[in-house]
Amino acid sequence: MKKIQMVDLKGQYEGIKSEVNESLQEVLETTAFINGPQVQSFQKELEDYLDVKHVIPCANGTDALQIAMMGLGLKPGDEVITADFTFAATVEVIALLQLTPVLVDVDPHTFNIDPEAIKKAITPNTKAIVPVHLFGQTGNMDAIMEIAREHNLYVIEDNAQAIGANYHSKSGKTQKAGTIGDVAATSFFPSKNLGCYGDGGAIYTNDDKLTHTIRGIVNHGMYERYHHDVVGVNSRLDSFQAAVLRAKLPKLDQYNKARQKSAEKYTEAFQGNEDVETPVLDGEFDTHVYHQYTLKIKNGKRDALAKHLQEKGIPFGIYYPIPLHSQKAYADERYKEADFPVTNQLVKEVLSLPMHTELDEEQIEYIAETIKNFLNS
Ligand SMILES: *Cc1c(COP(=O)(O)O)cnc(C)c1O
């Protein structure tokens, strides 16, 4: 059996070596290392793939979130509602911009932000909602967009984990995750579903005016050379990263299918096990692209299982071990433990299994058998 890894970037590279090498060689030949033709081409190709009007590449996913919020003109004191159960980047940029993060609880089965909790958190100062499509599954965008319209709020999708996932709205429309709200942020961190070989990110939107604003913000607030109209940042996708992404984008659907197939096999293997809740789909098969395959281990057995996996040399992840409202940096006296029953329970139960494009059946079987044997013993 191949050695089991949480992600296998080397194995994936072996399969696309010639495309990636050629694409990188092109950058060396043009020596346009910043804003080269590869960046322009990638932007266009991603716009086509997502069926979105504008993609603005930038340096990483965290910047993408920050720049999206700056572009919308959010001001200190504006309240931004987001999920208590997510990676810290989401709330970090809200706090950095001196906006007020308002953390709310999530759905116990999909791990995504709970629309009912959003409704309860809205005040006259609320300006935006940031749903995070966690672990690769699109959030309940129908409900979120309805709340946003009713209260005149912006929706900023954190799509760092769900690029390529579809969303089927009640109206019958199918859209890519990240193209439903006002603006979205994504990350090309190497382990993400569409990862480059360093840092990278992008903002996308269908809004022409917002795109113009954002293109200036990513470039020191310049709309005309050496005229700085707004305070901006320096956030660029470099040409080498764009070259890698150009080689990998045509494979994204195939990569996501491989993840979905592995997820199916895991789920099948855990059928009927009373200690395990497998990922719950909110809607159809293609709304989840399994950035992570995350189980809930019930009956207080998670930590013992984690220890056992460690001993067996099977990699796993605990995403995320501490609710954001309990983190020192984001603690706030407004938060009451009673407002976060789901997140407080999830941090004790979640366990993410190896998930990547190169996982094979033998590995999945071995991982699942090891877990079942331990839980049944
Ligand atoms: C990875 C990630 C980010 C940040 O992306 P970086 O490129 O690492 O800055 C933001 N939000 C979520 C949910 C993520 O998973």
Short mmCIF file of C-alpha atoms and ligand atoms in Angstrom, two decimals:
data_model
loop_
_atom_site.label_atom_id
_atom_site.label_comp_id
_atom_site.label_asym_id
_atom_site.label_seq_id
_atom_site.Cartn_x
_atom_site.Cartn_y
_atom_site.Cartn_z
CA MET A 1 0.00 0.00 0.00
CA LYS A 2 1.21 3.54 -0.78
CA LYS A 3 2.06 5.60 2.29
CA ILE A 4 -1.09 7.39 3.47
CA GLN A 5 -0.84 11.19 3.51
CA MET A 6 -3.31 13.91 4.48
CA VAL A 7 -2.65 15.52 1.08
CA ASP A 8 -0.45 14.18 -1.72
CA LEU A 9 0.85 17.07 -3.79
CA LYS A 10 3.81 15.07 -5.08
CA GLY A 11 1.59 12.30 -6.44
CA GLN A 12 -0.64 14.87 -8.10
CA TYR A 13 2.35 16.68 -9.61
CA GLU A 14 3.59 13.41 -11.18
CA GLY A 15 0.35 13.28 -13.19
CA ILE A 16 0.63 16.83 -14.58
CA LYS A 17 4.40 17.26 -14.66
CA SER A 18 4.74 18.14 -18.33
CA GLU A 19 1.89 20.69 -18.31
CA VAL A 20 3.18 22.37 -15.14
CA ASN A 21 6.81 22.38 -16.24
CA GLU A 22 5.96 23.83 -19.66
CA SER A 23 3.78 26.49 -18.10
CA LEU A 24 6.52 27.48 -15.64
CA GLN A 25 9.10 27.50 -18.44
CA GLU A 26 6.95 30.00 -20.30
CA VAL A 27 7.20 32.41 -17.36
CA LEU A 28 10.98 32.06 -17.34
CA GLU A 29 11.13 32.82 -21.04
CA THR A 30 8.91 35.93 -20.81
CA THR A 31 10.48 37.05 -17.48
CA ALA A 32 7.21 38.88 -16.77
CA PHE A 33 7.21 37.72 -13.17
CA ILE A 34 4.52 40.08 -11.93
CA ASN A 35 1.29 40.65 -13.85
CA GLY A 36 2.60 38.63 -16.77
CA PRO A 37 0.46 37.23 -19.57
CA GLN A 38 -0.07 34.05 -17.49
CA VAL A 39 -1.93 36.07 -14.86
CA GLN A 40 -4.17 37.68 -17.48
CA SER A 41 -4.87 34.32 -19.11
CA PHE A 42 -5.60 32.59 -15.83
CA GLN A 43 -8.00 35.34 -14.86
CA LYS A 44 -9.94 34.89 -18.10
CA GLU A 45 -9.94 31.10 -17.80
CA LEU A 46 -11.23 31.20 -14.23
CA GLU A 47 -13.95 33.69 -15.22
CA ASP A 48 -15.07 31.23 -17.91
CA TYR A 49 -14.92 28.25 -15.57
CA LEU A 50 -16.94 29.95 -12.83
CA ASP A 51 -19.23 31.74 -15.27
CA VAL A 52 -18.60 34.99 -13.43
CA LYS A 53 -17.96 38.41 -14.98
CA HIS A 54 -14.82 39.38 -13.09
CA VAL A 55 -11.96 37.59 -11.36
CA ILE A 56 -9.37 39.74 -9.59
CA PRO A 57 -6.30 37.67 -8.68
CA CYS A 58 -4.45 38.57 -5.47
CA ALA A 59 -1.77 37.27 -3.13
CA ASN A 60 -3.74 34.87 -0.90
CA GLY A 61 -7.20 34.01 0.36
CA THR A 62 -6.95 36.12 3.50
CA ASP A 63 -6.13 39.20 1.41
CA ALA A 64 -9.00 38.33 -0.90
CA LEU A 65 -11.43 38.49 2.03
CA GLN A 66 -9.97 41.74 3.33
CA ILE A 67 -9.96 43.41 -0.09
CA ALA A 68 -13.55 42.32 -0.76
CA MET A 69 -14.60 44.04 2.49
CA MET A 70 -12.55 47.15 1.66
CA GLY A 71 -14.09 47.24 -1.81
CA LEU A 72 -17.60 47.23 -0.39
CA GLY A 73 -16.68 50.29 1.66
CA LEU A 74 -17.36 48.72 5.06
CA LYS A 75 -16.46 51.16 7.83
CA PRO A 76 -15.20 50.76 11.42
CA GLY A 77 -18.10 49.79 13.65
CA ASP A 78 -20.05 48.05 10.89
CA GLU A 79 -21.11 44.62 12.08
CA VAL A 80 -20.24 41.60 9.97
CA ILE A 81 -21.89 38.28 10.76
CA THR A 82 -19.91 35.11 10.21
CA ALA A 83 -19.62 31.55 11.47
CA ASP A 84 -18.12 30.63 14.84
CA PHE A 85 -16.86 27.40 13.29
CA THR A 86 -14.35 28.28 10.56
CA PHE A 87 -10.69 29.02 9.95
CA ALA A 88 -9.61 32.20 11.75
CA ALA A 89 -8.77 34.10 8.54
CA THR A 90 -12.42 34.95 8.07
CA VAL A 91 -12.82 36.77 11.36
CA GLU A 92 -9.25 38.07 11.42
CA VAL A 93 -9.73 40.41 8.48
CA ILE A 94 -13.03 41.68 9.87
CA ALA A 95 -11.22 42.64 13.08
CA LEU A 96 -8.19 44.06 11.23
CA LEU A 97 -10.42 46.48 9.35
CA GLN A 98 -11.91 47.52 12.71
CA LEU A 99 -15.28 46.18 11.68
CA THR A 100 -17.16 44.33 14.40
CA PRO A 101 -17.19 40.55 13.96
CA VAL A 102 -20.42 38.93 15.07
CA LEU A 103 -19.93 35.19 15.40
CA VAL A 104 -22.96 32.92 15.18
CA ASP A 105 -23.58 29.20 15.49
CA VAL A 106 -23.64 26.68 12.65
CA ASP A 107 -25.78 23.79 11.48
CA PRO A 108 -24.95 20.58 13.38
CA HIS A 109 -24.91 18.40 10.24
CA THR A 110 -23.50 20.53 7.42
CA PHE A 111 -21.21 22.64 9.68
CA ASN A 112 -22.27 25.73 7.69
CA ILE A 113 -23.61 28.99 9.11
CA ASP A 114 -27.15 28.66 10.46
CA PRO A 115 -29.56 31.11 8.76
CA GLU A 116 -31.75 31.23 11.90
CA ALA A 117 -28.72 32.30 13.96
CA ILE A 118 -27.95 35.01 11.37
CA LYS A 119 -31.48 36.40 11.70
CA LYS A 120 -31.16 36.62 15.47
CA ALA A 121 -27.83 38.47 15.25
CA ILE A 122 -28.98 41.27 12.95
CA THR A 123 -28.95 44.80 14.41
CA PRO A 124 -29.23 48.25 12.79
CA ASN A 125 -25.40 48.21 12.47
CA THR A 126 -25.23 44.94 10.54
CA LYS A 127 -23.77 45.52 7.07
CA ALA A 128 -22.66 42.13 5.77
CA ILE A 129 -22.84 38.36 6.11
CA VAL A 130 -19.85 36.13 5.38
CA PRO A 131 -20.97 32.55 4.78
CA VAL A 132 -18.05 30.11 4.66
CA HIS A 133 -18.64 27.11 2.40
CA LEU A 134 -16.96 24.89 4.94
CA PHE A 135 -15.09 21.72 4.00
CA GLY A 136 -16.25 22.13 0.40
CA GLN A 137 -20.03 22.23 0.82
CA THR A 138 -21.98 25.28 -0.34
CA GLY A 139 -23.93 26.93 2.45
CA ASN A 140 -27.68 27.51 2.40
CA MET A 141 -27.45 30.42 -0.06
CA ASP A 142 -31.19 30.62 -0.78
CA ALA A 143 -31.89 31.40 2.86
CA ILE A 144 -28.85 33.67 3.23
CA MET A 145 -29.63 35.72 0.12
CA GLU A 146 -33.23 36.10 1.27
CA ILE A 147 -32.10 37.45 4.66
CA ALA A 148 -29.59 39.75 2.94
CA ARG A 149 -32.20 41.18 0.59
CA GLU A 150 -34.69 41.73 3.37
CA HIS A 151 -32.16 43.60 5.56
CA ASN A 152 -30.14 45.20 2.77
CA LEU A 153 -26.88 43.42 3.65
CA TYR A 154 -23.88 42.49 1.54
CA VAL A 155 -23.00 38.82 1.14
CA ILE A 156 -19.31 37.97 0.92
CA GLU A 157 -18.78 34.27 0.22
CA ASP A 158 -15.67 32.72 1.73
CA ASN A 159 -15.11 30.17 -1.01
CA ALA A 160 -11.59 29.13 0.01
CA GLN A 161 -12.72 25.52 0.47
CA ALA A 162 -15.43 25.04 -2.15
CA ILE A 163 -14.11 26.07 -5.55
CA GLY A 164 -15.90 24.06 -8.22
CA ALA A 165 -18.90 23.14 -6.06
CA ASN A 166 -22.31 23.86 -7.55
CA TYR A 167 -25.34 25.33 -5.87
CA HIS A 168 -28.87 24.53 -6.97
CA SER A 169 -31.21 27.27 -5.86
CA LYS A 170 -34.92 26.78 -5.29
CA SER A 171 -35.54 28.85 -8.41
CA GLY A 172 -34.01 26.03 -10.45
CA LYS A 173 -30.79 27.91 -11.22
CA THR A 174 -27.40 26.17 -10.88
CA GLN A 175 -24.47 28.42 -10.03
CA LYS A 176 -20.90 27.85 -8.93
CA ALA A 177 -20.18 28.42 -5.24
CA GLY A 178 -18.81 31.93 -4.89
CA THR A 179 -20.86 33.47 -7.69
CA ILE A 180 -24.12 33.87 -5.78
CA GLY A 181 -23.43 36.66 -3.26
CA ASP A 182 -22.13 40.17 -3.99
CA VAL A 183 -18.52 39.09 -3.99
CA ALA A 184 -16.43 36.05 -3.09
CA ALA A 185 -12.93 35.33 -1.89
CA THR A 186 -10.95 32.20 -2.63
CA SER A 187 -7.55 30.78 -1.78
CA PHE A 188 -5.06 28.88 -3.93
CA PHE A 189 -3.02 27.66 -0.95
CA PRO A 190 -1.32 24.42 -2.11
CA SER A 191 -3.67 22.06 -0.26
CA LYS A 192 -6.88 23.74 -1.42
CA ASN A 193 -8.95 22.05 -4.16
CA LEU A 194 -7.34 24.34 -6.74
CA GLY A 195 -3.93 24.96 -5.21
CA CYS A 196 -0.83 26.62 -6.60
CA TYR A 197 2.77 26.02 -5.49
CA GLY A 198 2.97 28.92 -3.06
CA ASP A 199 0.41 31.51 -1.97
CA GLY A 200 -2.37 32.80 -4.16
CA GLY A 201 -5.95 33.98 -4.03
CA ALA A 202 -8.72 35.67 -5.95
CA ILE A 203 -11.80 37.81 -5.55
CA TYR A 204 -14.74 37.34 -7.88
CA THR A 205 -17.92 39.25 -8.57
CA ASN A 206 -20.44 40.10 -11.28
CA ASP A 207 -20.42 43.78 -10.24
CA ASP A 208 -18.54 46.07 -12.69
CA LYS A 209 -18.27 49.02 -10.32
CA LEU A 210 -17.01 46.92 -7.41
CA THR A 211 -14.48 45.31 -9.75
CA HIS A 212 -13.10 48.71 -10.71
CA THR A 213 -12.80 49.69 -7.03
CA ILE A 214 -11.08 46.41 -6.14
CA ARG A 215 -8.62 46.52 -9.05
CA GLY A 216 -7.40 49.81 -7.63
CA ILE A 217 -7.27 48.58 -4.04
CA VAL A 218 -5.05 45.58 -4.89
CA ASN A 219 -2.64 47.98 -6.56
CA HIS A 220 -1.93 50.62 -3.88
CA GLY A 221 -5.20 52.42 -4.49
CA MET A 222 -4.09 53.51 -7.97
CA TYR A 223 -6.55 53.94 -10.81
CA GLU A 224 -4.14 56.04 -12.78
CA ARG A 225 -0.40 55.55 -12.43
CA TYR A 226 0.91 57.37 -9.32
CA HIS A 227 -2.51 58.79 -8.47
CA HIS A 228 -3.57 57.20 -5.18
CA ASP A 229 -7.30 57.80 -4.80
CA VAL A 230 -7.92 55.40 -1.92
CA VAL A 231 -5.76 53.60 0.62
CA GLY A 232 -4.96 50.30 -0.98
CA VAL A 233 -2.69 47.34 -0.45
CA ASN A 234 -0.11 45.43 -2.45
CA SER A 235 -1.65 42.07 -3.22
CA ARG A 236 -0.67 40.26 -6.41
CA LEU A 237 -0.74 36.75 -7.77
CA ASP A 238 2.72 36.14 -9.22
CA SER A 239 3.15 34.75 -12.70
CA PHE A 240 4.67 31.43 -11.56
CA GLN A 241 1.61 30.73 -9.43
CA ALA A 242 -0.70 31.70 -12.30
CA ALA A 243 1.25 29.32 -14.53
CA VAL A 244 0.66 26.42 -12.13
CA LEU A 245 -3.01 27.33 -11.79
CA ARG A 246 -3.40 27.43 -15.59
CA ALA A 247 -2.06 23.89 -15.78
CA LYS A 248 -4.35 22.68 -12.99
CA LEU A 249 -7.64 24.48 -13.71
CA PRO A 250 -8.55 22.17 -16.64
CA LYS A 251 -8.24 19.26 -14.18
CA LEU A 252 -10.30 20.81 -11.37
CA ASP A 253 -13.58 19.02 -12.17
CA GLN A 254 -11.76 15.70 -12.50
CA TYR A 255 -9.95 16.35 -9.19
CA ASN A 256 -13.20 17.20 -7.42
CA LYS A 257 -14.81 14.04 -8.85
CA ALA A 258 -11.95 11.98 -7.44
CA ARG A 259 -12.59 13.55 -4.02
CA GLN A 260 -16.33 12.86 -4.29
CA LYS A 261 -15.63 9.24 -5.22
CA SER A 262 -13.32 8.79 -2.23
CA ALA A 263 -15.93 10.41 0.01
CA GLU A 264 -18.55 7.98 -1.24
CA LYS A 265 -16.30 5.04 -0.40
CA TYR A 266 -15.59 6.33 3.10
CA THR A 267 -19.30 6.96 3.71
CA GLU A 268 -20.21 3.48 2.51
CA ALA A 269 -17.64 1.93 4.84
CA PHE A 270 -19.10 3.69 7.91
CA GLN A 271 -22.75 2.85 7.15
CA GLY A 272 -24.61 1.77 10.25
CA ASN A 273 -21.82 2.58 12.69
CA GLU A 274 -23.45 4.23 15.68
CA ASP A 275 -20.29 6.07 16.74
CA VAL A 276 -19.86 7.80 13.40
CA GLU A 277 -21.82 10.49 11.56
CA THR A 278 -20.63 10.78 7.96
CA PRO A 279 -20.88 14.10 6.06
CA VAL A 280 -24.48 15.16 5.46
CA LEU A 281 -25.30 16.67 2.09
CA ASP A 282 -27.61 19.66 2.01
CA GLY A 283 -28.94 19.12 -1.50
CA GLU A 284 -27.36 17.32 -4.40
CA PHE A 285 -24.16 15.36 -4.86
CA ASP A 286 -22.27 18.13 -6.67
CA THR A 287 -22.74 20.77 -3.98
CA HIS A 288 -19.89 19.21 -1.97
CA VAL A 289 -16.31 19.04 -3.28
CA TYR A 290 -14.80 17.61 -0.08
CA HIS A 291 -11.95 19.94 0.65
CA GLN A 292 -12.12 17.93 3.86
CA TYR A 293 -13.92 14.68 4.58
CA THR A 294 -15.03 15.32 8.15
CA LEU A 295 -16.67 12.78 10.44
CA LYS A 296 -18.40 13.37 13.73
CA ILE A 297 -17.19 10.77 16.23
CA LYS A 298 -19.94 10.36 18.82
CA ASN A 299 -20.21 9.00 22.33
CA GLY A 300 -17.10 10.77 23.59
CA LYS A 301 -14.75 8.57 21.56
CA ARG A 302 -13.07 11.19 19.35
CA ASP A 303 -9.91 11.84 21.35
CA ALA A 304 -9.21 8.18 22.00
CA LEU A 305 -9.67 7.46 18.30
CA ALA A 306 -7.33 10.31 17.39
CA LYS A 307 -4.68 8.85 19.65
CA HIS A 308 -5.14 5.43 18.10
CA LEU A 309 -4.79 6.80 14.56
CA GLN A 310 -1.62 8.57 15.59
CA GLU A 311 -0.19 5.30 16.88
CA LYS A 312 -1.17 3.56 13.64
CA GLY A 313 0.50 6.26 11.55
CA ILE A 314 -2.75 7.33 9.88
CA PRO A 315 -2.82 11.09 9.41
CA PHE A 316 -5.96 13.05 10.37
CA GLY A 317 -6.96 16.62 11.16
CA ILE A 318 -9.07 18.26 13.83
CA TYR A 319 -10.64 21.18 11.98
CA TYR A 320 -11.28 23.10 14.16
CA PRO A 321 -10.39 22.35 17.80
CA ILE A 322 -11.44 25.68 19.38
CA PRO A 323 -14.52 27.80 18.57
CA LEU A 324 -13.58 31.28 17.38
CA HIS A 325 -15.64 32.91 20.15
CA SER A 326 -13.33 31.17 22.67
CA GLN A 327 -10.12 32.38 21.05
CA LYS A 328 -8.28 35.04 23.03
CA ALA A 329 -8.05 37.36 20.04
CA TYR A 330 -11.79 37.27 19.37
CA ALA A 331 -13.28 36.92 22.84
CA ASP A 332 -16.04 39.44 23.49
CA GLU A 333 -18.32 39.86 26.47
CA ARG A 334 -21.34 39.88 24.15
CA TYR A 335 -20.85 36.18 23.48
CA LYS A 336 -22.66 33.70 25.72
CA GLU A 337 -21.86 30.00 25.70
CA ALA A 338 -25.58 29.28 25.33
CA ASP A 339 -25.46 30.92 21.90
CA PHE A 340 -23.01 28.34 20.55
CA PRO A 341 -24.26 24.88 21.51
CA VAL A 342 -23.44 23.39 18.10
CA THR A 343 -19.91 24.72 17.70
CA ASN A 344 -19.09 23.85 21.30
CA GLN A 345 -20.11 20.24 20.59
CA LEU A 346 -18.52 20.03 17.11
CA VAL A 347 -15.04 20.91 18.36
CA LYS A 348 -15.23 17.77 20.53
CA GLU A 349 -16.49 15.46 17.76
CA VAL A 350 -15.00 16.41 14.40
CA LEU A 351 -12.23 14.40 12.81
CA SER A 352 -11.10 14.88 9.21
CA LEU A 353 -9.68 11.92 7.28
CA PRO A 354 -7.03 11.95 4.54
CA MET A 355 -8.64 13.47 1.45
CA HIS A 356 -6.91 14.30 -1.81
CA THR A 357 -6.94 13.49 -5.49
CA GLU A 358 -4.50 10.56 -5.27
CA LEU A 359 -6.20 8.52 -2.54
CA ASP A 360 -6.85 4.91 -3.61
CA GLU A 361 -9.37 2.26 -2.63
CA GLU A 362 -6.88 0.17 -0.66
CA GLN A 363 -5.93 3.17 1.49
CA ILE A 364 -9.55 4.14 2.11
CA GLU A 365 -10.40 0.58 3.13
CA TYR A 366 -7.43 0.41 5.48
CA ILE A 367 -8.30 3.75 7.11
CA ALA A 368 -11.99 2.84 7.52
CA GLU A 369 -11.24 -0.66 8.85
CA THR A 370 -8.74 0.71 11.38
CA ILE A 371 -11.33 3.19 12.65
CA LYS A 372 -14.18 0.67 12.78
CA ASN A 373 -12.06 -1.96 14.54
CA PHE A 374 -11.08 0.57 17.19
CA LEU A 375 -14.62 1.88 17.72
CA ASN A 376 -16.10 -1.63 17.91
CA SER A 377 -13.51 -2.96 20.32
C1 LIG B 1 -7.53 28.74 3.59
C2 LIG B 1 -8.64 29.56 4.03
C3 LIG B 1 -8.57 30.97 4.05
C4 LIG B 1 -7.30 31.73 3.83
O1 LIG B 1 -6.61 31.46 2.69
P1 LIG B 1 -5.03 31.79 2.61
O2 LIG B 1 -4.75 31.69 1.15
O3 LIG B 1 -4.34 30.75 3.42
O4 LIG B 1 -4.82 33.15 3.13
C5 LIG B 1 -9.71 31.67 4.40
N1 LIG B 1 -10.84 31.07 4.74
C6 LIG B 1 -10.95 29.72 4.77
C7 LIG B 1 -12.25 29.11 5.16
C8 LIG B 1 -9.86 28.92 4.43
O5 LIG B 1 -9.97 27.60 4.47
#
